[in-house]
Amino acid sequence: MLAKLIVTSLGILLVFLVNWYFLFSKRNTGKKNIHSFL
Amino acid sequence: MAKDVICGMDVKENEAAGISVYKGKKYYFCSTACKQKFDQAPEAYIKSDEGDQDEGDDEGELLARKQDDSKEQKQLEPILARIDLPILGMRCAACASTVEKGLSGLEGVDKANVNLATNQATVLYNPQFLNPDDFIASVKKSGYDVGTSSVEIPIQGIQCASCVQSIEKSLLQQKGVVKAAVNLATGKAKVDYISNEISLSEIRKVIEDTGYRVLEIPLEDDMEDATSAAREREYRNLRNKFLIGLALAVLIFLGSMPHLFPWIPGFLQNYYVLWVLATPVQFWIGGQFYKGAWGAFRHRNADMNTLIAVGTSAAYLYSVVATLFPSFFESGGVLPQVYFDTSAMIIILILFGRLLEARAKGRTSDSIKKLIGLQPKTARVFRNDQELDIPVKDVVVGDVILVRPGEKIPVDGTVLKGESSVDESMISGESLPVKKRKDDPVIGATLNKTGSFRFRATKVGKDTVLAQIVQLVRDAQGSKAPIQRLADVIAGYFVPIVLSIAIITFVVWFDFGPKPALTFALLNFVAVMIIACPCALGLATPTAVMVGTGRGAESGVLIKGGESLETAHRLDTVVFDKTGTLTKGQPEVVAITAFNSFSEQEIVQRAASAERASEHPLGESIVAKAKEMDIPLFQPEGFKAVEGRGIEASVDGTDVLIGNDDFMQERGVSVADAREQVARFASQAQTPVFVALDKTLAGLLAIADPLKDESIHAVEKLKKMGLEVIMLTGDNQKTAEAVAGKAGITRVISEVLPKDKVEVIKRLQDEKKRVGMVGDGINDSPALAQADVGIALGSGTDVAMEASDITLIKDDLNGVVAAIDLSKKTIKVIKQNLFWAFVYNTAGIPIAAGILYPFFGILLSPIIASAAMAFSSVSVVSNSLRLKRIKLGL
């Protein structure tokens, strides 16, 4: 049970971190340019 | 202890190699060479010696003084310096943005711009905070390298350790010098420098100003070659890696598909053998993807490198585990399948795309080389009443130079003696030779045609018009915004989403899955990553670009690389150069008016016969007219050309005079009858030429540079496509408008000096326009490089073609329409390809995540994985091939 709890929390944290790091950071320039392509 | 005033070395008075007394003061020297130098010009050294004594530690004081000098300016605003760095190892737009971000992040950098096409970074920075070393460190930190040149210079007169120091110090104070090490034993200085910033002759001057003699210095051309040789090495390295990788990948592929290739020997099917074959492909050949992914990661970016690195690593590691611990998989009821072929094939396909790109890119710097090559290598200079042939780089301002007919003018200057006409078309674009007399300016690299003359050099080296054009082209190439590839943009979203799904899969299987939960969670986590890696991604862009450029070539449109294709579809403005682009660039007789009952036939026959001996372009146009009208010509007698006025000759017993108004009046020919016609021709931008036969006005020829046949059609098409069409010319407003009106162009930018063309393009770009520039001359090349897409005519100069992104071989302006249309269609195909590359894999993600398991007990099977790979690859390739058959908007 404890293992599941730890894995679940870690998973949520990781998903949050990945998305924040790559997508919701101001320094990501990919976002700025996407409209010019799509 | 005394100080040697020449080299700064400390000398014990009793051990000095030489002593001189000057103005009652004793000076001690470390060597006889220093003493000799001092004795030749003691004043020069005493001053600096006194300065040194007053200032104490010279270096610190020097800096303080420099700072004092600039204090006032500094208070207003920091003085920014600019440096251009050649960057090595960039392969994609993301690489460029990684380097750019690294440079921009340095404190003291005002602006950093990295251009993928020219592999060059341009940085505006505050030199008080930063020096070139910091930039090199930053670029290296981002995972790339700065292409510095290295040179060994033998120096005469290095006597002591202090000489070494003073040379090194003065070299390192120069902006472009990265490293300077002088070897006392060999008498050689090894200098690492950035060739864009400082030239070899400048390095030589620095050393000589310090008081030493440079024995010999390698030629500047050789150093230019060294830079391109470094690029060539990089390309060859990439190609070799690709070829080795291809051989390995084919073996792995064959070994992994025994059901397709039953003749494959058994040992190749062994998982361990496949592992051994796949490892170098993954880490050595694919190493650049890891490097790129890490660089992007550090800047919070996920790009194609990340996708490749993560995807192929997942496949590779999964396969390694399947090879080493098959029981781990069997315990979860999954077949221990390996995916070495998947990771190897993806790496090789993507490398192939980059190889193609690198080859196209390699030619960009050739434009600069060709421009430099326009300057003659030697100049005939008068020194000490002697005529000497010396290398052009040794010409100094004030030298008197002799130029003979047919020779190129070596540097810029002012005519002192003699008369000639000079073909300046390579610089000004104007096809008619320009008359040069005393006090007229001449431009280096232009071609002297008829006479010989002497001129005084006023501008040499970096100050000449040609050198400025070179600089403009360099600047323009450096300021072009790097385009971010579509695949990179998609990867920026795809990677984090896939990572998220994979993590969620792991958690769900761990929490709710059957036993053994960890095995299932791990297997499905990796399965998501593997299936998500779009195998056809490597094919999506290169196949479309290859087929698209091939289709372009069939229609006479040569496209330099994927980038130009990607940019051309977004153009909204097309700027045409006038002379030679919209017009034919060759004068033609466009109208003939006869007077005094002479016939047109007769006028053309006499005039053309007389002009047969002339080399003047206006004369040639009259001869061409006669040929066109199929008129037989006579042999002229007593031909005489009066420079700048006209010609006279006797043709079949008739005295023929051809020339301008002044010439006719000088010879007593009345031209009053033609006044009205002359005014009319002038208003239509036509040059009137009078023809008199036996001193009677016979006719008036209107000579003009007519529009090309297809100009009107091409302009109309472009307008229909929604583009704004602009004409750019050095002509006056009235003439320009007359020509533009005929071509159907409403916006005219006239009276633009050749060097300002690039400014016009910049201004349009500042208006947020995406500008395509169409031109043919050397004077157009900076503008061609500056424009978002530069289009050069195949009939134009080599330099213009090198500076441009697209070349129209057929010299047909409809090619502009075709190029933009092709770009639009290719981009559409690339977008579809990317869709097909991602769609099967994306569809496979839920299966890999195990969505079917609760209902059918299906986990990601190798069949699903290879089907996704095959489907997407086939869709992408066949979609790209469609481009072969498209019709371009002609």
CSV table of N, CA and C in Angstrom, one decimal, chain B residues 538-655:
chain,number,residue,atom,x,y,z
B,538,GLY,N,12.3,10.5,-39.7
B,538,GLY,CA,13.5,10.8,-40.4
B,538,GLY,C,13.3,10.9,-41.9
B,539,LEU,N,12.2,10.3,-42.4
B,539,LEU,CA,11.9,10.4,-43.8
B,539,LEU,C,11.0,11.6,-44.2
B,540,ALA,N,10.2,12.1,-43.2
B,540,ALA,CA,9.2,13.1,-43.5
B,540,ALA,C,9.7,14.3,-44.2
B,541,THR,N,10.7,15.0,-43.7
B,541,THR,CA,11.2,16.2,-44.3
B,541,THR,C,12.2,15.9,-45.5
B,542,PRO,N,13.2,15.1,-45.3
B,542,PRO,CA,14.2,14.9,-46.4
B,542,PRO,C,13.5,14.4,-47.7
B,543,THR,N,12.6,13.4,-47.6
B,543,THR,CA,12.0,12.9,-48.8
B,543,THR,C,11.3,14.0,-49.6
B,544,ALA,N,10.5,14.8,-48.8
B,544,ALA,CA,9.7,15.8,-49.4
B,544,ALA,C,10.7,16.9,-50.0
B,545,VAL,N,11.7,17.2,-49.3
B,545,VAL,CA,12.6,18.2,-49.8
B,545,VAL,C,13.4,17.7,-51.0
B,546,MET,N,13.7,16.4,-51.0
B,546,MET,CA,14.5,15.8,-52.1
B,546,MET,C,13.6,15.8,-53.4
B,547,VAL,N,12.4,15.3,-53.2
B,547,VAL,CA,11.5,15.3,-54.4
B,547,VAL,C,11.1,16.7,-54.8
B,548,GLY,N,10.9,17.5,-53.9
B,548,GLY,CA,10.5,18.9,-54.2
B,548,GLY,C,11.6,19.7,-54.9
B,549,THR,N,12.8,19.6,-54.4
B,549,THR,CA,13.9,20.3,-55.1
B,549,THR,C,14.2,19.6,-56.5
B,550,GLY,N,13.9,18.3,-56.6
B,550,GLY,CA,14.1,17.7,-57.9
B,550,GLY,C,13.1,18.2,-58.9
B,551,ARG,N,11.8,18.3,-58.4
B,551,ARG,CA,10.7,18.9,-59.2
B,551,ARG,C,11.1,20.3,-59.6
B,552,GLY,N,11.6,21.1,-58.7
B,552,GLY,CA,12.0,22.4,-59.0
B,552,GLY,C,13.1,22.5,-60.1
B,553,ALA,N,14.1,21.6,-60.0
B,553,ALA,CA,15.2,21.6,-60.9
B,553,ALA,C,14.7,21.3,-62.3
B,554,GLU,N,13.6,20.4,-62.4
B,554,GLU,CA,13.0,20.1,-63.7
B,554,GLU,C,12.5,21.4,-64.4
B,555,SER,N,12.0,22.3,-63.5
B,555,SER,CA,11.4,23.6,-64.1
B,555,SER,C,12.4,24.7,-64.0
B,556,GLY,N,13.7,24.4,-63.8
B,556,GLY,CA,14.7,25.4,-63.8
B,556,GLY,C,14.8,26.2,-62.6
B,557,VAL,N,14.3,25.7,-61.5
B,557,VAL,CA,14.4,26.4,-60.2
B,557,VAL,C,15.3,25.6,-59.3
B,558,LEU,N,16.5,26.1,-59.0
B,558,LEU,CA,17.5,25.4,-58.1
B,558,LEU,C,17.3,25.9,-56.7
B,559,ILE,N,17.0,25.0,-55.8
B,559,ILE,CA,16.8,25.4,-54.4
B,559,ILE,C,17.9,24.9,-53.5
B,560,LYS,N,18.5,25.8,-52.7
B,560,LYS,CA,19.7,25.5,-52.0
B,560,LYS,C,19.5,24.5,-50.9
B,561,GLY,N,18.4,24.5,-50.2
B,561,GLY,CA,18.2,23.6,-49.1
B,561,GLY,C,16.8,23.6,-48.6
B,562,GLY,N,16.6,22.8,-47.6
B,562,GLY,CA,15.3,22.6,-47.1
B,562,GLY,C,14.8,23.9,-46.5
B,563,GLU,N,15.7,24.7,-45.9
B,563,GLU,CA,15.3,25.9,-45.2
B,563,GLU,C,14.7,26.9,-46.2
B,564,SER,N,15.3,27.1,-47.4
B,564,SER,CA,14.7,28.1,-48.3
B,564,SER,C,13.3,27.6,-48.8
B,565,LEU,N,13.2,26.3,-48.9
B,565,LEU,CA,11.9,25.8,-49.3
B,565,LEU,C,10.9,26.1,-48.2
B,566,GLU,N,11.3,25.9,-47.0
B,566,GLU,CA,10.4,26.1,-45.9
B,566,GLU,C,10.0,27.6,-45.7
B,567,THR,N,10.9,28.5,-46.1
B,567,THR,CA,10.6,29.9,-45.9
B,567,THR,C,9.8,30.5,-47.1
B,568,ALA,N,10.1,30.0,-48.3
B,568,ALA,CA,9.5,30.7,-49.5
B,568,ALA,C,8.0,30.7,-49.4
B,569,HIS,N,7.4,29.8,-48.8
B,569,HIS,CA,5.9,29.7,-48.8
B,569,HIS,C,5.3,30.8,-48.0
B,570,ARG,N,6.2,31.4,-47.1
B,570,ARG,CA,5.6,32.4,-46.2
B,570,ARG,C,5.9,33.8,-46.7
B,571,LEU,N,6.5,34.0,-47.9
B,571,LEU,CA,6.8,35.3,-48.4
B,571,LEU,C,5.5,36.1,-48.6
B,572,ASP,N,5.5,37.4,-48.3
B,572,ASP,CA,4.4,38.2,-48.7
B,572,ASP,C,4.8,39.4,-49.6
B,573,THR,N,6.1,39.6,-49.8
B,573,THR,CA,6.5,40.7,-50.6
B,573,THR,C,7.7,40.2,-51.5
B,574,VAL,N,7.6,40.6,-52.8
B,574,VAL,CA,8.7,40.2,-53.7
B,574,VAL,C,9.3,41.5,-54.2
B,575,VAL,N,10.6,41.7,-54.0
B,575,VAL,CA,11.3,42.9,-54.5
B,575,VAL,C,12.1,42.5,-55.8
B,576,PHE,N,11.9,43.2,-56.9
B,576,PHE,CA,12.7,42.9,-58.1
B,576,PHE,C,13.7,44.0,-58.3
B,577,ASP,N,14.9,43.6,-58.6
B,577,ASP,CA,15.9,44.6,-59.1
B,577,ASP,C,15.4,44.9,-60.5
B,578,LYS,N,15.8,46.2,-61.0
B,578,LYS,CA,15.3,46.5,-62.3
B,578,LYS,C,16.2,45.9,-63.4
B,579,THR,N,17.4,46.6,-63.5
B,579,THR,CA,18.3,46.3,-64.6
B,579,THR,C,18.7,44.8,-64.7
B,580,GLY,N,18.4,44.1,-65.7
B,580,GLY,CA,18.9,42.8,-65.9
B,580,GLY,C,18.0,41.8,-65.3
B,581,THR,N,17.0,42.2,-64.4
B,581,THR,CA,16.1,41.3,-63.8
B,581,THR,C,14.7,41.4,-64.4
B,582,LEU,N,14.1,42.6,-64.2
B,582,LEU,CA,12.8,42.8,-64.9
B,582,LEU,C,13.1,43.2,-66.4
B,583,THR,N,14.2,43.9,-66.6
B,583,THR,CA,14.5,44.3,-68.0
B,583,THR,C,15.6,43.3,-68.5
B,584,LYS,N,15.9,43.4,-69.8
B,584,LYS,CA,16.8,42.5,-70.4
B,584,LYS,C,18.3,42.8,-70.0
B,585,GLY,N,18.5,44.0,-69.6
B,585,GLY,CA,19.9,44.4,-69.2
B,585,GLY,C,20.8,44.7,-70.4
B,586,GLN,N,20.3,44.6,-71.6
B,586,GLN,CA,21.0,44.9,-72.8
B,586,GLN,C,20.2,45.9,-73.6
B,587,PRO,N,20.9,47.0,-74.0
B,587,PRO,CA,20.1,48.0,-74.7
B,587,PRO,C,19.6,47.5,-76.1
B,588,GLU,N,18.5,47.9,-76.5
B,588,GLU,CA,17.9,47.5,-77.8
B,588,GLU,C,17.3,48.7,-78.5
B,589,VAL,N,17.3,48.7,-79.8
B,589,VAL,CA,16.7,49.8,-80.5
B,589,VAL,C,15.2,49.5,-80.5
B,590,VAL,N,14.4,50.4,-79.8
B,590,VAL,CA,13.0,50.1,-79.7
B,590,VAL,C,12.1,50.9,-80.6
B,591,ALA,N,12.7,52.0,-81.1
B,591,ALA,CA,11.9,52.8,-82.1
B,591,ALA,C,12.8,53.6,-83.1
B,592,ILE,N,12.4,53.7,-84.3
B,592,ILE,CA,13.2,54.5,-85.3
B,592,ILE,C,12.3,55.5,-85.9
B,593,THR,N,12.7,56.8,-85.9
B,593,THR,CA,12.0,57.8,-86.6
B,593,THR,C,12.8,58.4,-87.7
B,594,ALA,N,12.3,58.4,-88.9
B,594,ALA,CA,13.1,58.9,-90.1
B,594,ALA,C,12.8,60.3,-90.4
B,595,PHE,N,13.8,61.1,-90.8
B,595,PHE,CA,13.6,62.5,-91.2
B,595,PHE,C,14.1,62.7,-92.6
B,596,ASN,N,13.7,63.8,-93.2
B,596,ASN,CA,14.2,64.2,-94.5
B,596,ASN,C,14.1,63.1,-95.5
B,597,SER,N,13.0,62.4,-95.6
B,597,SER,CA,12.6,61.4,-96.5
B,597,SER,C,13.6,60.2,-96.7
B,598,PHE,N,14.4,60.0,-95.6
B,598,PHE,CA,15.2,58.8,-95.6
B,598,PHE,C,14.3,57.6,-95.1
B,599,SER,N,14.7,56.4,-95.6
B,599,SER,CA,13.8,55.2,-95.2
B,599,SER,C,14.5,54.6,-93.9
B,600,GLU,N,13.6,54.0,-93.1
B,600,GLU,CA,14.1,53.3,-91.9
B,600,GLU,C,15.2,52.3,-92.2
B,601,GLN,N,15.0,51.6,-93.3
B,601,GLN,CA,15.9,50.6,-93.8
B,601,GLN,C,17.3,51.2,-94.0
B,602,GLU,N,17.3,52.3,-94.7
B,602,GLU,CA,18.5,53.0,-95.1
B,602,GLU,C,19.3,53.5,-93.8
B,603,ILE,N,18.5,54.1,-92.9
B,603,ILE,CA,19.1,54.6,-91.7
B,603,ILE,C,19.8,53.5,-90.9
B,604,VAL,N,19.1,52.3,-90.7
B,604,VAL,CA,19.6,51.2,-90.0
B,604,VAL,C,20.8,50.6,-90.7
B,605,GLN,N,20.7,50.5,-92.0
B,605,GLN,CA,21.8,49.9,-92.8
B,605,GLN,C,23.1,50.7,-92.6
B,606,ARG,N,23.0,52.1,-92.8
B,606,ARG,CA,24.2,52.9,-92.7
B,606,ARG,C,24.7,53.0,-91.3
B,607,ALA,N,23.8,53.2,-90.3
B,607,ALA,CA,24.2,53.3,-89.0
B,607,ALA,C,24.9,52.0,-88.5
B,608,ALA,N,24.2,50.9,-88.8
B,608,ALA,CA,24.8,49.6,-88.3
B,608,ALA,C,26.1,49.3,-88.9
B,609,SER,N,26.3,49.6,-90.3
B,609,SER,CA,27.5,49.4,-91.0
B,609,SER,C,28.6,50.2,-90.3
B,610,ALA,N,28.3,51.4,-89.9
B,610,ALA,CA,29.3,52.3,-89.3
B,610,ALA,C,29.7,51.8,-87.9
B,611,GLU,N,28.7,51.3,-87.2
B,611,GLU,CA,28.9,50.8,-85.8
B,611,GLU,C,29.5,49.4,-85.7
B,612,ARG,N,29.7,48.8,-86.9
B,612,ARG,CA,30.3,47.4,-86.9
B,612,ARG,C,31.6,47.4,-86.1
B,613,ALA,N,32.4,48.5,-86.3
B,613,ALA,CA,33.7,48.5,-85.7
B,613,ALA,C,33.7,49.0,-84.2
B,614,SER,N,32.5,49.4,-83.8
B,614,SER,CA,32.4,49.9,-82.4
B,614,SER,C,32.2,48.8,-81.4
B,615,GLU,N,32.7,49.0,-80.2
B,615,GLU,CA,32.5,48.0,-79.1
B,615,GLU,C,31.5,48.6,-78.1
B,616,HIS,N,31.0,49.8,-78.4
B,616,HIS,CA,30.1,50.4,-77.4
B,616,HIS,C,28.7,49.6,-77.4
B,617,PRO,N,28.1,49.4,-76.2
B,617,PRO,CA,26.9,48.7,-76.2
B,617,PRO,C,25.8,49.3,-77.0
B,618,LEU,N,25.7,50.6,-77.1
B,618,LEU,CA,24.7,51.3,-77.9
B,618,LEU,C,24.9,50.9,-79.3
B,619,GLY,N,26.2,50.9,-79.8
B,619,GLY,CA,26.5,50.6,-81.1
B,619,GLY,C,26.1,49.1,-81.4
B,620,GLU,N,26.4,48.3,-80.5
B,620,GLU,CA,26.1,46.8,-80.7
B,620,GLU,C,24.6,46.6,-80.8
B,621,SER,N,23.8,47.5,-80.1
B,621,SER,CA,22.4,47.3,-80.2
B,621,SER,C,21.9,47.7,-81.6
B,622,ILE,N,22.6,48.7,-82.2
B,622,ILE,CA,22.2,49.1,-83.6
B,622,ILE,C,22.5,47.9,-84.6
B,623,VAL,N,23.7,47.3,-84.4
B,623,VAL,CA,24.1,46.2,-85.3
B,623,VAL,C,23.1,45.1,-85.1
B,624,ALA,N,22.7,44.8,-83.8
B,624,ALA,CA,21.8,43.8,-83.6
B,624,ALA,C,20.4,44.0,-84.3
B,625,LYS,N,20.0,45.3,-84.3
B,625,LYS,CA,18.8,45.7,-84.9
B,625,LYS,C,18.8,45.3,-86.4
B,626,ALA,N,20.0,45.6,-87.0
B,626,ALA,CA,20.1,45.4,-88.5
B,626,ALA,C,20.0,43.9,-88.8
B,627,LYS,N,20.6,43.1,-87.9
B,627,LYS,CA,20.6,41.6,-88.0
B,627,LYS,C,19.1,41.2,-87.9
B,628,GLU,N,18.4,41.8,-87.0
B,628,GLU,CA,17.0,41.4,-86.7
B,628,GLU,C,16.2,41.7,-88.0
B,629,MET,N,16.5,42.9,-88.6
B,629,MET,CA,15.7,43.3,-89.8
B,629,MET,C,16.3,42.6,-91.1
B,630,ASP,N,17.3,41.8,-90.9
B,630,ASP,CA,17.9,41.1,-92.0
B,630,ASP,C,18.5,42.0,-93.1
B,631,ILE,N,19.2,43.0,-92.7
B,631,ILE,CA,19.7,44.0,-93.6
B,631,ILE,C,21.2,43.7,-93.8
B,632,PRO,N,21.6,43.6,-95.1
B,632,PRO,CA,23.1,43.4,-95.3
B,632,PRO,C,23.9,44.6,-95.0
B,633,LEU,N,25.1,44.5,-94.5
B,633,LEU,CA,25.9,45.6,-94.0
B,633,LEU,C,27.1,45.8,-94.9
B,634,PHE,N,27.6,47.0,-94.9
B,634,PHE,CA,28.8,47.4,-95.7
B,634,PHE,C,30.0,47.4,-94.7
B,635,GLN,N,31.2,47.4,-95.3
B,635,GLN,CA,32.4,47.6,-94.5
B,635,GLN,C,32.7,49.0,-94.3
B,636,PRO,N,32.7,49.5,-93.0
B,636,PRO,CA,33.0,51.0,-92.8
B,636,PRO,C,34.4,51.3,-93.1
B,637,GLU,N,34.6,52.6,-93.5
B,637,GLU,CA,36.0,53.1,-93.6
B,637,GLU,C,36.2,54.3,-92.8
B,638,GLY,N,37.4,54.5,-92.3
B,638,GLY,CA,37.8,55.7,-91.6
B,638,GLY,C,37.0,55.8,-90.3
B,639,PHE,N,36.7,54.7,-89.6
B,639,PHE,CA,36.0,54.7,-88.4
B,639,PHE,C,36.7,55.5,-87.3
B,640,LYS,N,36.0,56.4,-86.6
B,640,LYS,CA,36.6,57.1,-85.5
B,640,LYS,C,35.5,57.3,-84.4
B,641,ALA,N,35.9,57.0,-83.2
B,641,ALA,CA,35.0,57.1,-82.1
B,641,ALA,C,35.4,58.4,-81.3
B,642,VAL,N,34.5,59.2,-81.0
B,642,VAL,CA,34.7,60.4,-80.1
B,642,VAL,C,34.1,60.0,-78.8
B,643,GLU,N,35.0,59.7,-77.8
B,643,GLU,CA,34.5,59.2,-76.5
B,643,GLU,C,33.4,60.1,-75.9
B,644,GLY,N,32.4,59.4,-75.5
B,644,GLY,CA,31.3,60.0,-74.8
B,644,GLY,C,30.3,60.9,-75.7
B,645,ARG,N,30.6,60.9,-77.0
B,645,ARG,CA,29.8,61.7,-77.9
B,645,ARG,C,29.2,60.9,-79.1
B,646,GLY,N,30.1,60.2,-79.8
B,646,GLY,CA,29.5,59.5,-80.9
B,646,GLY,C,30.6,58.9,-81.8
B,647,ILE,N,30.2,58.5,-83.0
B,647,ILE,CA,31.2,58.0,-83.9
B,647,ILE,C,31.0,58.6,-85.3
B,648,GLU,N,32.1,58.5,-86.1
B,648,GLU,CA,31.9,58.8,-87.5
B,648,GLU,C,32.7,57.8,-88.4
B,649,ALA,N,32.1,57.6,-89.6
B,649,ALA,CA,32.7,56.6,-90.5
B,649,ALA,C,32.2,56.9,-91.9
B,650,SER,N,32.8,56.3,-92.8
B,650,SER,CA,32.3,56.4,-94.2
B,650,SER,C,31.8,55.0,-94.6
B,651,VAL,N,30.5,55.0,-95.1
B,651,VAL,CA,29.9,53.7,-95.4
B,651,VAL,C,29.4,53.8,-96.9
B,652,ASP,N,30.0,53.0,-97.7
B,652,ASP,CA,29.6,53.0,-99.1
B,652,ASP,C,29.5,54.4,-99.7
B,653,GLY,N,30.5,55.2,-99.4
B,653,GLY,CA,30.6,56.5,-100.0
B,653,GLY,C,29.8,57.6,-99.2
B,654,THR,N,29.1,57.2,-98.2
B,654,THR,CA,28.3,58.2,-97.4
B,654,THR,C,29.0,58.5,-96.1
B,655,ASP,N,29.0,59.8,-95.7
B,655,ASP,CA,29.6,60.1,-94.4
B,655,ASP,C,28.5,59.9,-93.4
